[in-house]
Amino acid sequence: MPTVTPPEELAGLLLIHGNGLKSQAVQIAHRQEIIEKWGGIPAGSRVLELGCGQGDCTIAIADCVGDNGTVEAIDPAPPGYGSPYTVHEAQKHISSGPLGPRVTFVHADPLLFLPAEDAVITEPKYDIAILAHCLWYFSSPSVISSTLRRLRAICKRIYIAEWSLSATLPTAQPHVYAVLTQGSLECRKTDTESNVRTVVSPAAIKELAEKAGLKVVSEASVTPREGLLDGKWEVDAVSDKDFVGEVEKNVTNERERAVVFALRDAMLRSLDAAGGRKNVTSMDVWCGVFEKA
């Protein structure tokens, strides 16, 4: 197993705004813990990463594969997407750094990048496919299933990490309610840039994988460390008055609207047990390894 570089050092290779090095290092450490739960990434591996975004996980993967390994990192986001730096700026910065030669960034829809389901594949092109914190960006469960079927043909193993919709810590329960609230709104919208578009639980992911011809090799969970801000970001988004306006604009059925607002109220109520918004942490993460059944 390759030596893991300290997260603070890897964070320094990313394009970081202001004094964000500390919080970015926590994000990197979180990805390193997920990789460890998967069983690691051997040096020399050929890795395909879907949903790479600005490269939080990409940089940790590139550190693992070593000089003889490769990372092909795919994301459909427009190059100008993102703030304060765009996806293109962030990826270009990684490419120009010391781990850049190991990484190839590709702007593409995964279903257009991957071979068709009926394509004849004689040998896997990649050792590992990685989908880390990206499944909720997919447009539907059926698209996730189709993606997994295509990955099955070209990858020896598939590593998945996603929020588990469960919280070991009471301070993380608001995060669970927040994403369920967002998901209940976003499924009623035809166009969205939300972080939460299709909410799938670990059980649902395993069912989709089974339908795609995959079997579970191992499972594990991660309780995020203090300083991982995803839970606070989602709670802040749902607490904001603009979210109420989005619900009123997009959910016309009064019963459906009542469900969204009931979930939001449950989130706001759960903040009492968490000690307020300032104490909110992030929910647990489910990590699964799959291979062809």
Phi, psi and omega in degrees: 000131182294156176290135182269128179286140178306140184300327179297324180290318178293322179300328178293347178270355180264159176279110189241135180273133174056230183258038184275012183299319183297311181293326178291324177297324177295320177298318179295315179300323177299315178295322178295323178293321176299314179302319178297319179295328176291341184108007178088170177236111183298145175302142180088001182291148171260112187245136171249120178250124175259140180072047186286337181057228182273359170105018179302314180276329182304316184293325178290322178294314181299325177296323182287320189289339178075182184295335182264002179258169180223151175230119173256113189250118187248138174207137182274355184299139175303145181306331182272002181284141175116154180206144001284347175247148180279165176303316181298315180297316182294316180292320178298323180295317178297317182299329181273356182268184185296334178265359182305318181298342180274347190243135170239117178270138180228127175268107184195152169289128183307321182291335176276332179283319184284153178295154179298155183298332181264009179292145178272113180246119183270336183207137178300136179277331185239150173282321186218137166252138183236129173233098185247116179053043181230346185297329182289348175277346181292155186281340181191161175300324181295326177291322176299313181298317179297320178298316180295323178298319180289323177293326181304326184281336187243358183231140179289322179219155179235124178256128179233137172225128179210156177303139192271351186063025175219155185226119174291322183261137176303329181291347179262351181299322176301328177298318178300310180298322183297316182287328176293323177295313178299316181298323180291336174276311188296330180291350178257007179247145179268340182224125185208150172239021182292156173288343185235100183247318178227107182275118176234133179277168174305319179298319179293321179298316179296322178293318177296320179294319179297318178295335178274003178086028180245157175234152179282128176265319179201157177222150176202170178226156179233129170264109187303147179284163177298139179105349174280113196267004184303319180299316179296320181299314182290321178296317178298320181297318182283330179289333185297144180296335178296330178295319178300318178297322178296320178296312182297329180283321191256341182248099186272332180286126187294328178289318178295319179297322180297324178295315180299314181290329177295319177296319178297318178297322178296321177296313180298322179292324182292342178295335178297314180293334180278349182085022179101167184299329183295339183260002183295134175244184183260145182293169180296159179241134177265134180238124181230145175243132183232155171213171182300131182289000000 
